[in-house]
Structures are given as structure tokens and as C-alpha cells.
Amino acid sequence: MPLNLDIQYVKGVGPKRAKLLKKLGINTVEDLLFYFPKDYENRSDILKIEDLKVGEKQTFRGYIAGSPREIKTSKVIITKVPVKDGTGAVELVWYNQPYIKNNFKIGEEYIINGKLQFKYGQLIVENPVLEKSEDFKLNTGRIVPIYGLTEGLTQNAIRKIMFNALHDYVQEVEEFFDEEFLSEKGLMDIKNALININFPQNEAYLEQAKYRFKYQELFLLQMALFLMKRSVKEKKGIKFEQADLKPFLMGLPFKLTLAQIKVLKEIIADMNSHKVMNRLVQGDVGSGKTVVAACSMYIAVKNGYQVAMMAPTEILAKQHYYTLKELFRNTDIKIGLLSGSISPSNKKEVLEKIKNGDYDIVVGTHALIEDNVIFNNLGLCITDEQHRFGVRQRALLTQKGENPDVLVMTATPIPRTFALILYGDLDISIIDQLPPGRKKVKTYVISSSVREKAYEFAMKEVKKGRQVYVVCPLIEESDKINAMSAEIVYREIYKDAFKEAKVGLLHGKMADSDKEKVMEEFVNGKIDILVSTTVIEVGVNVPNATVMIVENAERFGLAQLHQLRGRVGRSEFQSYCILISYSNSDIAKKRLGVLAQTSDGFKIAEKDLEIRGPGEFLGLRQHGLPEFKIANIFEDIDVLKRVQKDVEELLEKDPKLENYPKLRSILLNQFYQKLEGIILN
Ligand code: ADP
Ligand code: MG
């Protein structure tokens, strides 16, 4: 296959340049053709010399008006070549490149690009880029591609190589969308797109070429994910028998909400089928995901299987452990806790009990996916707050059983468009309702100049017997970043404001055992005010806490603040969230205002996206998606939406892609492999 040809053999490359190109990850002709420019410079406007502006980089046409002149000083050789166009004259200037003078013949016409300067009493262009007027232009007179380079390789060189490669090999690149599809979706065909993404004919063609490749990347990934979801579903898994949940449900101090029941039914339907469950449960903070998960655990255990529940932090794992113990206290279900911080002897015992099947449910951190953890009969894997785990970790956990069912829980509201690509291999259930009687958390945005008011208010609540969180963006004081640190707040400010309260400090750099001790004291009410960083963001449950104060709230994303706010409002007491802003900018105010107005996590996530821009949206960037060359799921959300519609339509029309053999084969051969590293199922 010519496209697999080693890059060395491409015209103009050779062994030396091949080494450089390989540094850029370009090993074959195909790699080269798909090595897209990182930027473009529009040099297509060709000006007259009289219209050139001093100080700007511009392109113009001119002929060589005289012989090159050489000026030798002790330090440097200057070569000057006069150029005219009938409207004016400039000198092209090179330093220490004496051989360049041999390139020029009087009267020859060039397209020249460079910055016009006034120097030596003349208009000059230093080190211009120029190409003969009659030649095909790669560096001037067009929209010029700018490639990522490595030392020893110049733009001119890679452009030339790319041009040759396109000329010799682009015909070999196969289109995998059929013609009808291309015209229906308004997509440029792949050959033209390759030519135009490298050497665009004009802006419009460049846009079309980019669109084609963005569409292609997103389309293939989305398609692969959907197909994967389907293939997982076809995989034979455990068929759990219907278990009688009544005794368990009757023992709860509340009735499930309709939304919880709806989601539970979806889970039960999965569990009762032969197919493997792969389900994401999304529900806003406090919507009651844990109980729903507990129901599924109950079913699995009653069927004689073990359950693993993995949480992203020690604190959260421990909390789940206690919550489950409480929920199952009237049953004979045995629950174990496996975390990184337990003593070696204790750990040995826990591992033993997991292996023997003495534990029905094991709650833990990443420690659960270590090699030494062996289950007796793992039938259900639950991961909480999935966005903290890579997809790979989820897969590692499931490998500890034989096609166990998988339940993923997240409180991160993800708009459907992203959910389809981030969790495209999962079915999605949404708990879209909070338990009744919850009081809305009253949310206020205040300026830092009146922050004492917030402290006074918090103190009042403490005196009523309530507890308070204070969250700061930093752990320690920093010279570089002007923001509140937990330590400063803890040591100085709160000494005064909270001298009558017991204040604790919690942050991610503390030893696990210290963290736990502080957290325990807070849970037990020994600490009134907990000053912390965002380590408490995920899932912590202390119903007696009614005030959340966030220092430098403008530094957090809305979705993150929403999560923080979810730590209060967990009881019948009215709760409060006070966001202290140290910024006067309108955008910051507008952003924080959103939280004061709504408590709907999905709305907040969408606003966050709208205002803050996509790049910042949650921590989802580290999610473990394959790298795109050109698409960006956040910036190209419109393309993504179209792609999803198109993929869904196509799969509906032709579930096995029987009429799309080329598409099928590219998915299976090329793309599936790339994905396999990520989704191991
Ligand atoms: P999250 O979805 O944030 O994980 P939890 O499962 O921690 O929410 O539930 C939050 C609180 O709401 C817990 O104290 C839980 O006992 C309680 N809860 C859950 N479901 C209900 C319900 N249907 N009615 C009343 N309270 C509920
Ligand atoms: Mg939870």
C-alpha cells in the first residue's frame, strides 16, 4: 500500500529529514497527509508596492530591478536585491547568506512576503519569503499552512514535502462515505478535503475541509461508541432473578420518589435480562442515587453475588460504607471496606474475606482495582462519581468478575450531547427529581468587602447548633495567585471571627489519617466550622451542616459550585450558600448570579458552558477520550450535534451498516483498535 510507504521514500524527504518527521509522529505517507496545519496565514492578498504599510507583514508582486549588491562589514555580509513593480521600489535584504545572490536574474517576477521596514534610509524587507510568479505557490500569494515543526525542519521544507506527497499520493486515499451521503450532509470529499486543509484554495474551501474532518472524527467515534454499546448489550451476562425488594424498601425511613422508582425499574430490567447492564445514573446532588444503588446491590446479593462499589476518595468510600451499613442494618448483608489507609494486617483480612465471599458488598477506593483484590463471585460493579475515574479504571474493576453488571453514578449534570460521547457506551438513566420537602438552599453572592457579614451569619448558625463549611481555592498562600488559601483563612481570619467555635482544617495534601480524623470530627459534630479546599466537593454527607461559604467563588466553575452547594441542604433545616466574590467583573457577577437563581444542575451546567467557554467545563477534558486531530467536542458542539443525529438516523436505517461496507471496515479495522485501549470490555 503506497499510503503505508515509509516517509523516507517520499519525494524530497530522504533519511535525514525522515528522522525529523518521525519526531513529529509522521512515519508513513498517510501520517503525513493527515498531519494537519496548526494554523494558517493568509498571504493571498497581493498588494502593490505603493500600498504597502511599514511595519506590517504583507504580500506583493515585483520584478528584480537590478543586480544584487553585497556590503561586507567586519561582522556581517549584507546582500541587497532591488525589486520594483511600477508603483514603487523596495530592497530585499539578507544577512550572511552570500550565496543567495546567485538565485536572481534581472527582470524575473516574484511573489514576496515579509515585513516592510524603513532602514538604511530605504524601504526594505528582511529575509523575505519569495516564490517565482509563474511557479505554483506554496509560501506566498495564498493561504499558507503553518505546521508544527521540530528543530532542523522549516516551514518551507515541510510545505514542499506535503505538496509533493499530496501530488503523488492523494489519489490513494479512499473515501469511506458514499457520494449520496457526502452530498446529503454537505461534506467535501476526502481527497479535496486533504488538499484544501493543507493548501486551501480560499477561506471557504478551508472551512469546508476543516468541517469535513471534524465531522469525520466525531462521526467515527460516536458511531464506534454506539456500536460498542450495542455489542456489550449483546454480550451474555448474569441474569439476576427478581428479588423481593419490599422488606428492604419498607425498612427505609422514606418512600422512593417517582424518579427514583423510574430509574430503579430501568436498572431492574437490565439486571433481569441476560444482557450485561452498562448504565449511567445521573442525578443531581441529593437526588438519592445511593438508595437506588443500594436496591440494585440488594438484588445482586440476594442472587448470591458480590458487589463492588468504588468511590474516588477515601472520605467518600468511608461514607458510602457507613451509609450502606445503615441502610442494610436489618438485613444479613455483610459489608466490607477496602481503602488505601487500612493497616496491612487489617487489609490482609479484608482481602481474605473478599476472596472467600464473606463480604457481600465491598466498598473501596482505587485500592479495589489492585491485582491482589480477588472476588469470589463478583456480579455487580458500581462506581460513584464516575468523572473522577478513567474509563479504563471502570473496565479494570469489571474484569474482576465474569461479565458483571455495571452501574455508574454521577452527580455531574452532563448535557445529553456530551453524555452521548463521554458515556456513549452506556445507557443513561436520569433521576430528575429531588425528594420532597427539601428546602432550597438560599444562595447569596456577596462582595469580599462585606465578607465579615458572612462570618457573622455563620456564627449565628453555629450558635443554633448547626455546622458550617468554608471552601477556599488554595491550600497554602501563594505569591503568584491572589486568592484565599485554606491555611490563611484557618490561621488568621477565622481566629477572630470564629473564636467561639471549634474550627477544623481539611485539604488534599494532609495525610489520609489526618484527613479522616478531621472529617470524622466534623461528622460527629466536634468541629463546628470546617475550612477546606475542594476535597469535600464530592458526595460528603453531613446533614447538620447548613452553611456553605465559598471564598473566591469567582475562581470556581458553576458546576463545581453547584456540587459544593449540594453539601448543605441535606436536612429539614434551612440552608445557606454564600459565595464571596473577590472580582468586580460583570462576567463574574453574571456567572455567580446564575447559582442564586436556579438550583437545576443541568441548567447550571449549560450556563457554565455558555459563559465560561467550553474548555473549562468541569474536569471532563481528562476523561480519556481518544485524541482528536482537529475536532474538539466542546468547541465543535454544533458539529457534534449534527453528527449524533446523523449517526442515530443511519443506525436506525441500517443497523448493521450493510449498505455502508467501507464505513464498516474503517470502523472495524482502524478505529475500533484505537478505542480498544480505552474501552476494554
Ligand atoms: P446523591 O444522589 O447526592 O448521592 P444521596 O443518595 O446521598 O444523594 O441522598 C441524599 C439524602 O437524601 C440522603 O440523606 C438520603 O437518605 C435521602 N433520600 C434519598 N432518597 C430519599 C427519598 N425518596 N425521600 C427522602 N429522602 C431521601
Ligand atoms: Mg452520592
XYZ file of C-alpha atoms and ligand atoms in Angstrom:
709
model
C 0.000 0.000 0.000
C 1.531 3.314 -1.053
C -0.067 5.033 1.920
C 1.923 2.813 4.248
C 5.129 3.741 2.485
C 7.861 4.804 4.872
C 8.086 8.573 4.910
C 11.742 8.377 3.943
C 10.815 7.478 0.378
C 8.527 10.423 -0.217
C 9.892 12.887 -2.738
C 12.095 15.450 -1.026
C 12.468 13.566 2.249
C 15.343 11.081 2.460
C 16.844 9.554 5.604
C 17.842 12.785 7.337
C 14.506 14.517 7.068
C 12.686 11.280 7.730
C 14.236 11.285 11.192
C 12.900 14.754 11.844
C 9.455 13.896 10.543
C 9.358 10.798 12.691
C 9.924 13.010 15.697
C 6.625 14.619 14.771
C 4.953 11.240 14.670
C 4.995 11.104 10.881
C 6.146 7.644 9.887
C 4.225 6.973 6.708
C 2.756 8.793 3.765
C -0.625 8.545 5.394
C 0.640 10.117 8.619
C 1.996 12.966 6.566
C -1.173 13.631 4.602
C -3.097 13.757 7.851
C -0.566 15.961 9.613
C -2.854 18.955 9.599
C -1.568 22.526 9.840
C -1.854 24.030 13.275
C -2.626 27.408 11.787
C -2.782 29.384 8.558
C -1.528 32.694 7.368
C -3.483 34.429 4.702
C -0.980 35.715 2.187
C -3.411 35.722 -0.689
C -3.854 39.477 -0.828
C -1.219 40.623 -3.301
C -0.596 44.329 -2.920
C 1.101 46.979 -4.985
C 4.338 48.283 -3.532
C 2.885 51.786 -3.166
C 0.107 50.365 -0.991
C 2.414 48.517 1.417
C 2.436 49.729 5.001
C 5.611 49.968 7.032
C 5.698 47.609 9.998
C 3.251 45.058 8.580
C 3.713 41.637 7.119
C 2.288 41.717 3.616
C 2.476 40.071 0.225
C 3.329 41.860 -3.005
C 4.455 41.217 -6.563
C 7.638 42.671 -8.013
C 10.437 42.080 -10.518
C 14.145 42.032 -9.914
C 15.185 45.548 -10.902
C 18.952 45.286 -10.747
C 21.965 43.193 -9.762
C 22.307 42.115 -6.153
C 24.729 44.213 -4.089
C 26.911 42.980 -1.301
C 28.024 45.039 1.686
C 30.736 43.483 3.822
C 31.462 44.756 7.286
C 33.718 43.129 9.840
C 30.723 41.382 11.373
C 28.265 40.656 8.629
C 27.696 40.285 4.935
C 24.579 42.061 3.782
C 23.004 41.139 0.454
C 20.549 43.581 -1.095
C 18.341 42.893 -4.101
C 16.279 45.733 -5.606
C 12.676 45.000 -6.526
C 10.151 47.205 -8.353
C 6.598 46.897 -9.613
C 5.930 50.176 -11.440
C 4.371 51.772 -8.384
C 7.388 51.724 -6.103
C 10.659 50.081 -5.127
C 11.938 48.083 -2.158
C 15.146 46.281 -1.313
C 15.127 42.671 -0.235
C 17.785 42.112 2.415
C 19.596 39.016 3.660
C 22.344 38.690 6.231
C 25.257 36.280 5.970
C 23.742 34.393 3.070
C 26.100 35.470 0.279
C 25.158 32.554 -1.978
C 21.600 33.886 -2.253
C 22.686 36.494 -4.807
C 23.139 33.781 -7.410
C 19.425 32.968 -7.365
C 18.234 36.094 -9.076
C 18.010 37.187 -12.683
C 17.107 40.737 -13.589
C 13.538 41.037 -14.819
C 12.222 37.890 -13.131
C 8.919 38.325 -11.392
C 8.316 37.146 -7.784
C 5.572 36.990 -5.209
C 7.149 38.224 -1.994
C 6.007 38.036 1.605
C 7.548 39.824 4.533
C 7.508 42.776 6.843
C 8.170 46.183 5.287
C 10.638 48.294 7.255
C 12.342 51.634 6.870
C 16.038 51.051 7.468
C 19.321 52.250 5.981
C 17.287 55.165 4.562
C 15.310 52.769 2.357
C 12.194 50.648 2.306
C 13.396 47.109 2.856
C 12.093 43.620 3.564
C 14.415 41.462 5.640
C 14.574 37.731 4.997
C 11.542 37.691 2.741
C 9.708 34.555 1.674
C 9.501 34.579 -2.085
C 8.448 32.415 -4.975
C 8.661 32.924 -8.695
C 5.493 34.404 -10.025
C 4.993 31.696 -12.636
C 5.556 28.767 -10.190
C 2.858 27.097 -8.158
C 2.885 28.930 -4.877
C 3.301 27.205 -1.538
C 4.625 30.007 0.636
C 3.238 33.201 -0.811
C 0.221 34.535 -2.639
C -2.135 32.087 -0.956
C -3.499 30.961 2.366
C -0.322 29.396 3.687
C -0.382 26.446 6.081
C 1.662 26.688 9.276
C 2.752 23.278 10.531
C 4.049 22.185 13.892
C 7.794 21.888 13.441
C 10.796 20.348 15.069
C 14.351 21.668 15.098
C 16.000 21.309 11.720
C 12.763 21.381 9.753
C 11.492 24.607 8.231
C 8.002 25.605 7.165
C 9.177 25.898 3.596
C 10.595 22.387 3.671
C 7.548 20.686 5.139
C 5.250 22.581 2.795
C 7.213 21.344 -0.162
C 7.210 17.776 1.150
C 3.495 17.947 1.849
C 2.818 19.341 -1.583
C 4.762 16.557 -3.266
C 3.074 13.911 -1.159
C -0.366 15.256 -1.953
C 0.501 15.337 -5.612
C 1.804 11.769 -5.654
C -0.478 10.001 -3.177
C -3.754 11.758 -2.521
C -5.431 9.585 -5.148
C -4.688 6.568 -2.975
C -6.729 7.873 -0.061
C -10.056 6.135 -0.031
C -13.334 7.848 0.630
C -15.460 5.894 3.076
C -18.627 7.936 2.944
C -20.588 7.248 -0.196
C -21.403 10.016 -2.623
C -25.013 10.280 -1.649
C -24.085 10.693 1.985
C -21.498 13.343 1.188
C -23.903 15.428 -0.813
C -26.744 14.939 1.631
C -24.584 16.089 4.538
C -22.794 18.766 2.556
C -19.387 17.224 3.127
C -16.344 17.776 0.963
C -14.892 14.514 -0.321
C -11.781 13.286 1.406
C -9.296 13.929 -1.404
C -10.371 17.503 -1.916
C -10.545 17.976 1.818
C -6.954 16.795 2.220
C -5.751 19.148 -0.480
C -7.674 22.071 0.902
C -6.812 21.582 4.527
C -3.159 21.755 3.568
C -3.229 24.200 0.684
C -6.634 25.863 0.747
C -7.884 27.389 -2.437
C -9.682 30.057 -0.406
C -11.226 30.610 3.014
C -14.487 28.938 2.095
C -12.746 25.773 0.914
C -10.619 25.757 4.036
C -13.710 25.887 6.207
C -15.301 23.068 4.246
C -12.186 20.956 4.531
C -11.965 21.503 8.280
C -15.632 20.732 8.657
C -15.232 17.508 6.756
C -12.501 16.252 9.085
C -14.186 17.421 12.263
C -17.330 15.707 11.146
C -15.408 12.585 10.243
C -13.607 12.353 13.587
C -16.707 12.899 15.657
C -18.800 10.672 13.431
C -16.456 7.721 13.650
C -16.054 7.988 17.415
C -19.753 8.382 18.044
C -20.539 5.542 15.703
C -17.928 3.320 17.322
C -19.309 4.101 20.773
C -22.858 3.310 19.740
C -21.767 0.080 18.127
C -19.782 -0.786 21.207
C -22.753 -0.149 23.443
C -24.745 -2.460 21.242
C -22.127 -5.166 21.243
C -21.811 -5.046 25.011
C -25.550 -5.407 25.213
C -25.431 -8.466 23.054
C -22.852 -9.998 25.329
C -24.284 -12.573 27.645
C -24.201 -11.543 31.248
C -25.732 -12.573 34.524
C -29.479 -12.918 34.663
C -30.454 -11.926 38.162
C -33.725 -13.346 39.381
C -36.306 -10.900 40.562
C -35.698 -10.336 44.257
C -38.360 -9.146 46.631
C -37.326 -5.612 47.459
C -40.315 -4.935 49.684
C -38.710 -5.798 53.017
C -35.809 -3.562 52.194
C -37.922 -0.681 50.954
C -40.283 -0.935 53.928
C -37.329 -0.523 56.238
C -36.366 2.829 54.772
C -37.408 5.984 56.629
C -38.834 7.415 53.408
C -40.619 6.461 50.224
C -38.725 6.480 46.952
C -39.529 9.358 44.662
C -41.174 8.656 41.306
C -37.884 9.488 39.616
C -36.022 7.003 41.789
C -38.613 4.342 41.022
C -38.396 5.005 37.288
C -34.615 4.631 37.308
C -34.758 1.610 39.579
C -37.131 -0.066 37.132
C -34.682 0.568 34.314
C -31.914 -0.976 36.375
C -34.005 -3.982 37.335
C -34.979 -4.577 33.725
C -31.275 -4.679 32.842
C -30.437 -6.959 35.746
C -33.261 -9.339 34.979
C -32.124 -9.786 31.415
C -29.363 -11.974 30.051
C -27.620 -8.911 28.770
C -24.860 -7.109 30.578
C -26.009 -3.934 32.245
C -23.931 -0.871 31.428
C -25.858 2.001 32.859
C -25.106 5.520 33.928
C -27.315 7.004 36.609
C -27.209 10.739 36.545
C -28.858 12.645 39.313
C -28.339 15.997 40.831
C -26.707 16.211 44.239
C -29.122 14.978 46.843
C -31.434 13.285 44.369
C -30.917 9.999 46.190
C -28.693 7.904 43.977
C -27.253 5.917 46.843
C -30.547 4.314 47.807
C -31.196 3.348 44.222
C -27.752 1.799 44.026
C -28.432 0.016 47.298
C -31.557 -1.562 45.788
C -29.506 -2.958 42.943
C -26.968 -4.273 45.438
C -29.715 -5.924 47.389
C -30.884 -7.764 44.272
C -27.382 -8.885 43.374
C -26.644 -10.121 46.883
C -29.964 -11.965 47.143
C -28.930 -13.727 43.951
C -25.755 -14.876 45.620
C -23.352 -12.429 44.019
C -20.864 -9.975 45.431
C -20.980 -6.272 44.753
C -18.074 -3.850 44.443
C -18.579 -0.155 44.904
C -15.721 2.155 44.019
C -15.539 5.780 45.086
C -12.919 8.346 44.096
C -11.829 9.381 47.566
C -11.167 7.768 50.890
C -13.675 10.013 52.616
C -16.393 9.183 50.184
C -15.723 5.455 50.278
C -15.937 5.508 54.024
C -19.121 7.468 53.931
C -20.726 5.071 51.495
C -19.645 2.258 53.729
C -21.424 3.726 56.730
C -24.473 4.725 54.701
C -24.812 1.191 53.355
C -24.307 -0.327 56.793
C -27.134 1.835 57.998
C -29.381 1.057 55.029
C -28.784 -2.675 55.381
C -28.757 -2.828 59.157
C -31.869 -5.008 59.277
C -30.503 -7.498 56.780
C -27.834 -10.169 56.937
C -25.822 -8.495 54.199
C -22.158 -8.200 55.121
C -20.261 -5.156 54.034
C -16.500 -4.576 53.889
C -14.373 -1.504 53.393
C -11.142 -1.539 51.427
C -9.213 1.673 51.364
C -5.597 2.627 50.980
C -5.213 3.642 54.584
C -6.076 0.477 56.468
C -3.282 -1.353 58.258
C -1.542 -4.226 56.439
C -2.883 -6.882 58.793
C -6.360 -5.494 58.550
C -6.019 -5.348 54.802
C -4.981 -8.958 54.617
C -8.093 -9.938 56.487
C -10.315 -7.814 54.279
C -8.772 -9.281 51.129
C -9.313 -12.754 52.530
C -12.961 -12.061 53.203
C -13.453 -10.668 49.723
C -11.893 -13.767 48.258
C -13.913 -16.168 50.403
C -17.120 -14.393 49.695
C -17.565 -13.462 53.355
C -18.324 -9.953 52.257
C -21.379 -9.460 50.092
C -20.588 -5.843 49.394
C -17.164 -4.265 49.275
C -16.818 -0.517 49.242
C -13.466 0.985 48.387
C -11.247 3.396 46.616
C -8.886 2.658 43.722
C -7.493 0.037 46.071
C -10.277 -2.179 44.696
C -8.678 -2.467 41.276
C -5.287 -3.587 42.574
C -4.163 -7.020 41.466
C -4.347 -8.576 44.913
C -8.083 -7.997 45.154
C -9.828 -11.193 44.135
C -13.542 -11.626 44.345
C -15.321 -14.868 44.950
C -18.266 -14.088 42.783
C -18.473 -10.513 41.605
C -21.781 -9.808 39.904
C -22.276 -6.062 40.091
C -19.818 -3.163 39.884
C -20.821 0.282 40.930
C -18.629 3.322 40.506
C -19.610 6.545 42.121
C -18.822 9.957 40.712
C -17.520 8.454 37.558
C -16.000 11.599 36.105
C -13.174 11.113 38.556
C -12.341 7.724 37.156
C -10.964 6.964 33.757
C -12.943 4.590 31.628
C -10.027 2.231 31.959
C -10.413 2.002 35.726
C -14.047 1.132 35.325
C -13.023 -1.641 32.982
C -10.345 -2.913 35.375
C -12.945 -3.309 38.072
C -15.347 -5.238 35.863
C -12.561 -7.607 34.892
C -12.629 -8.919 38.427
C -15.858 -10.707 37.661
C -17.291 -12.601 34.739
C -19.238 -10.043 32.759
C -20.674 -8.378 35.856
C -23.355 -5.748 35.508
C -22.101 -2.198 35.697
C -23.722 0.808 37.254
C -22.046 4.196 37.093
C -23.325 7.033 39.204
C -22.588 10.670 38.667
C -23.872 13.874 40.157
C -22.295 15.864 37.385
C -25.067 17.066 35.186
C -23.900 16.499 31.674
C -25.967 17.833 28.807
C -27.102 14.991 26.580
C -24.848 15.954 23.692
C -21.757 15.392 25.797
C -23.153 12.447 27.658
C -23.579 10.672 24.338
C -19.917 10.979 23.610
C -18.426 10.850 27.100
C -20.608 7.972 28.144
C -21.531 6.872 24.672
C -21.027 3.243 25.609
C -23.518 3.446 28.473
C -27.274 3.592 28.696
C -28.371 6.630 30.608
C -30.921 6.966 33.388
C -31.677 10.287 34.987
C -33.112 10.905 38.451
C -34.686 14.212 37.626
C -36.433 14.983 40.860
C -35.361 15.720 44.432
C -37.007 14.083 47.453
C -39.991 16.097 48.657
C -39.785 18.679 51.387
C -36.260 19.733 50.591
C -35.831 23.395 51.253
C -33.967 25.234 48.527
C -30.532 26.321 49.612
C -30.722 30.095 49.824
C -27.831 31.366 47.777
C -26.222 34.787 48.011
C -23.399 36.367 46.103
C -21.556 38.969 48.152
C -18.530 41.130 47.581
C -15.395 40.439 49.578
C -15.634 43.882 51.148
C -18.548 42.712 53.269
C -17.348 39.190 53.940
C -17.464 39.742 57.720
C -21.243 39.660 57.363
C -20.996 36.124 56.079
C -18.831 35.110 59.025
C -21.234 36.684 61.499
C -24.109 34.883 59.898
C -22.257 31.581 60.027
C -21.520 32.133 63.709
C -25.214 32.627 64.367
C -25.957 29.272 62.793
C -23.216 27.629 64.841
C -24.822 29.000 67.969
C -28.060 27.335 66.862
C -26.149 24.073 66.802
C -25.560 23.916 63.046
C -22.283 23.395 61.216
C -20.505 25.340 58.518
C -18.256 24.642 55.542
C -15.800 27.215 54.292
C -14.194 26.361 50.978
C -11.089 28.104 49.623
C -9.464 27.706 46.231
C -5.925 27.157 47.553
C -4.247 25.179 50.282
C -1.351 27.488 51.022
C -0.712 31.110 50.476
C 0.737 31.762 47.061
C 2.804 34.630 45.687
C 1.564 34.034 42.216
C -2.134 33.609 42.691
C -4.079 36.182 44.528
C -6.669 34.060 46.219
C -7.689 32.902 49.632
C -5.912 29.855 50.923
C -7.409 27.442 53.381
C -4.442 27.844 55.703
C -4.622 31.622 55.810
C -8.319 31.502 56.426
C -7.832 28.889 59.078
C -4.932 30.555 60.857
C -5.760 34.224 60.681
C -9.138 35.393 59.633
C -11.166 32.856 61.472
C -9.289 33.214 64.679
C -11.161 36.428 65.163
C -14.450 35.802 63.508
C -14.884 32.311 64.884
C -13.104 32.404 68.174
C -16.150 30.948 69.864
C -16.326 27.986 67.522
C -14.248 24.892 67.010
C -12.642 25.215 63.582
C -11.053 22.389 61.606
C -8.817 22.362 58.532
C -9.024 19.855 55.710
C -7.081 19.757 52.474
C -5.770 17.327 49.932
C -2.135 17.463 50.991
C -2.838 16.226 54.508
C -2.089 12.634 55.371
C -5.077 10.374 54.821
C -5.306 9.541 58.501
C -5.373 13.241 59.449
C -7.985 13.922 56.833
C -10.131 11.179 58.165
C -9.775 12.330 61.729
C -10.893 15.841 60.847
C -13.743 14.568 58.730
C -14.879 12.281 61.467
C -14.849 15.109 63.960
C -16.952 17.150 61.610
C -19.382 14.298 61.044
C -19.653 13.802 64.816
C -20.212 17.476 65.412
C -16.973 18.024 67.295
C -15.916 20.547 64.695
C -18.333 23.401 64.022
C -16.636 25.016 61.097
C -14.673 23.097 58.511
C -12.247 25.130 56.444
C -11.209 23.174 53.411
C -10.282 23.050 49.785
C -12.475 21.296 47.277
C -11.639 17.877 48.701
C -15.086 17.979 50.217
C -16.693 18.565 46.867
C -17.691 15.050 46.141
C -20.501 13.414 47.959
C -19.814 14.284 51.590
C -22.937 13.998 53.688
C -23.288 15.922 56.935
C -26.958 16.806 57.242
C -26.395 19.116 60.200
C -24.274 21.452 58.082
C -26.383 24.364 56.888
C -23.945 26.974 55.696
C -21.539 26.781 52.785
C -19.239 29.737 52.396
C -17.067 29.797 49.302
C -14.095 32.164 49.282
C -13.050 33.458 45.859
C -16.134 31.924 44.367
C -15.270 33.548 41.035
C -12.416 31.083 40.688
C -14.685 28.059 40.536
C -16.784 26.718 37.718
C -20.539 26.938 38.177
C -20.961 23.213 38.051
C -18.345 22.850 40.737
C -20.011 25.465 42.924
C -23.269 23.651 42.449
C -21.622 20.487 43.722
C -20.232 22.352 46.707
C -23.627 23.814 47.452
C -25.000 20.304 47.424
C -23.104 19.634 50.657
C -25.719 21.664 52.523
C -29.499 21.484 52.350
C -29.484 17.846 53.421
C -31.909 18.102 56.290
C -35.081 19.832 57.358
C -33.087 22.925 58.401
C -32.990 25.878 56.039
C -29.542 26.002 54.472
C -27.484 28.812 53.001
C -24.768 29.157 50.424
C -22.735 32.348 50.498
C -20.461 32.960 47.556
C -17.809 35.546 48.304
C -16.569 37.170 45.142
C -13.261 38.983 45.012
C -13.869 40.122 41.476
C -15.732 43.154 40.232
C -16.067 41.959 36.676
C -19.518 41.802 35.177
C -18.966 38.344 33.805
C -18.080 37.001 37.235
C -21.179 38.586 38.711
C -23.377 37.262 35.950
C -21.954 33.782 36.343
C -22.378 33.609 40.085
C -25.825 35.135 39.730
C -26.909 32.005 37.880
C -26.423 29.987 41.054
C -28.532 32.387 43.061
C -31.317 31.978 40.506
C -31.509 28.276 39.904
C -30.736 25.004 41.569
C -31.222 22.865 38.498
C -27.876 21.204 37.862
C -28.497 20.709 34.170
C -29.374 24.345 33.624
C -26.312 25.361 35.578
C -24.061 23.107 33.540
C -25.391 24.596 30.343
C -24.933 28.147 31.591
C -21.445 27.301 32.739
C -20.671 26.155 29.264
C -22.213 29.205 27.715
C -20.478 31.757 29.878
C -17.169 30.216 30.751
C -16.489 28.681 27.435
C -16.148 25.036 26.696
C -12.526 24.397 27.560
C -13.180 24.878 31.222
C -16.224 22.711 31.501
C -15.724 20.523 34.528
C -12.746 18.284 34.537
C -14.096 16.398 31.628
C -11.125 17.118 29.469
C -9.190 14.412 31.213
C -11.845 11.941 30.517
C -9.798 9.612 28.418
C -11.332 10.162 25.038
C -9.050 9.428 22.119
C -7.213 12.478 20.924
C -8.748 14.255 18.039
C -6.566 15.803 15.361
C -8.937 18.589 14.606
C -12.281 18.213 16.335
C -12.976 19.472 19.813
C -16.162 18.229 21.382
C -16.663 21.460 23.264
C -15.824 23.961 20.577
C -17.462 21.953 17.839
C -20.638 21.233 19.715
C -22.752 22.137 16.690
C -20.915 19.639 14.532
C -21.245 17.079 17.312
C -24.986 17.573 17.488
C -25.364 17.056 13.749
C -23.136 14.027 13.882
C -25.194 12.451 16.634
C -28.377 12.973 14.707
C -26.819 11.552 11.560
C -25.336 8.540 13.341
C -28.598 7.731 15.059
C -30.521 8.041 11.813
C -28.090 5.913 9.931
C -28.047 3.162 12.542
C -31.804 3.149 12.611
C -31.990 2.832 8.852
C -29.213 0.287 8.596
C -28.304 -1.216 11.978
C -25.559 -3.438 10.637
C -24.232 -0.892 8.156
C -24.846 -3.423 5.416
C -25.107 -0.733 2.798
C -22.022 1.034 4.050
C -19.268 -1.538 3.681
C -16.447 0.982 3.547
C -17.629 2.762 6.644
C -17.955 -0.554 8.370
C -14.487 -1.622 7.521
C -12.867 1.617 8.591
C -14.688 1.386 11.903
C -13.716 -2.182 12.473
C -10.127 -2.062 11.307
C -8.804 1.287 12.064
C -10.995 2.850 14.625
C -12.060 0.036 16.799
C -8.470 -0.758 17.609
C -7.785 2.743 18.767
C -10.759 2.615 21.030
C -9.965 -0.740 22.436
C -7.278 0.655 24.689
C -9.861 2.827 26.284
C -12.896 0.690 26.499
C -11.686 -2.738 27.282
C -14.938 -4.585 27.691
P -26.935 11.725 45.996
O -27.795 11.499 44.822
O -26.367 13.106 46.061
O -25.880 10.672 46.162
P -27.930 10.627 48.389
O -28.183 9.299 47.877
O -26.709 10.856 49.204
O -27.925 11.648 47.211
O -29.211 11.121 49.168
C -29.251 12.367 49.798
C -30.083 12.285 51.039
O -31.447 12.122 50.697
C -29.716 11.112 51.909
O -29.704 11.552 53.244
C -30.832 10.111 51.651
O -31.085 9.297 52.771
C -32.019 10.992 51.368
N -33.035 10.412 50.488
C -32.806 9.625 49.409
N -33.961 9.294 48.807
C -34.953 9.901 49.501
C -36.383 9.939 49.370
N -37.015 9.307 48.393
N -37.066 10.667 50.255
C -36.426 11.331 51.241
N -35.099 11.318 51.435
C -34.350 10.623 50.572
Mg -23.889 10.308 46.228
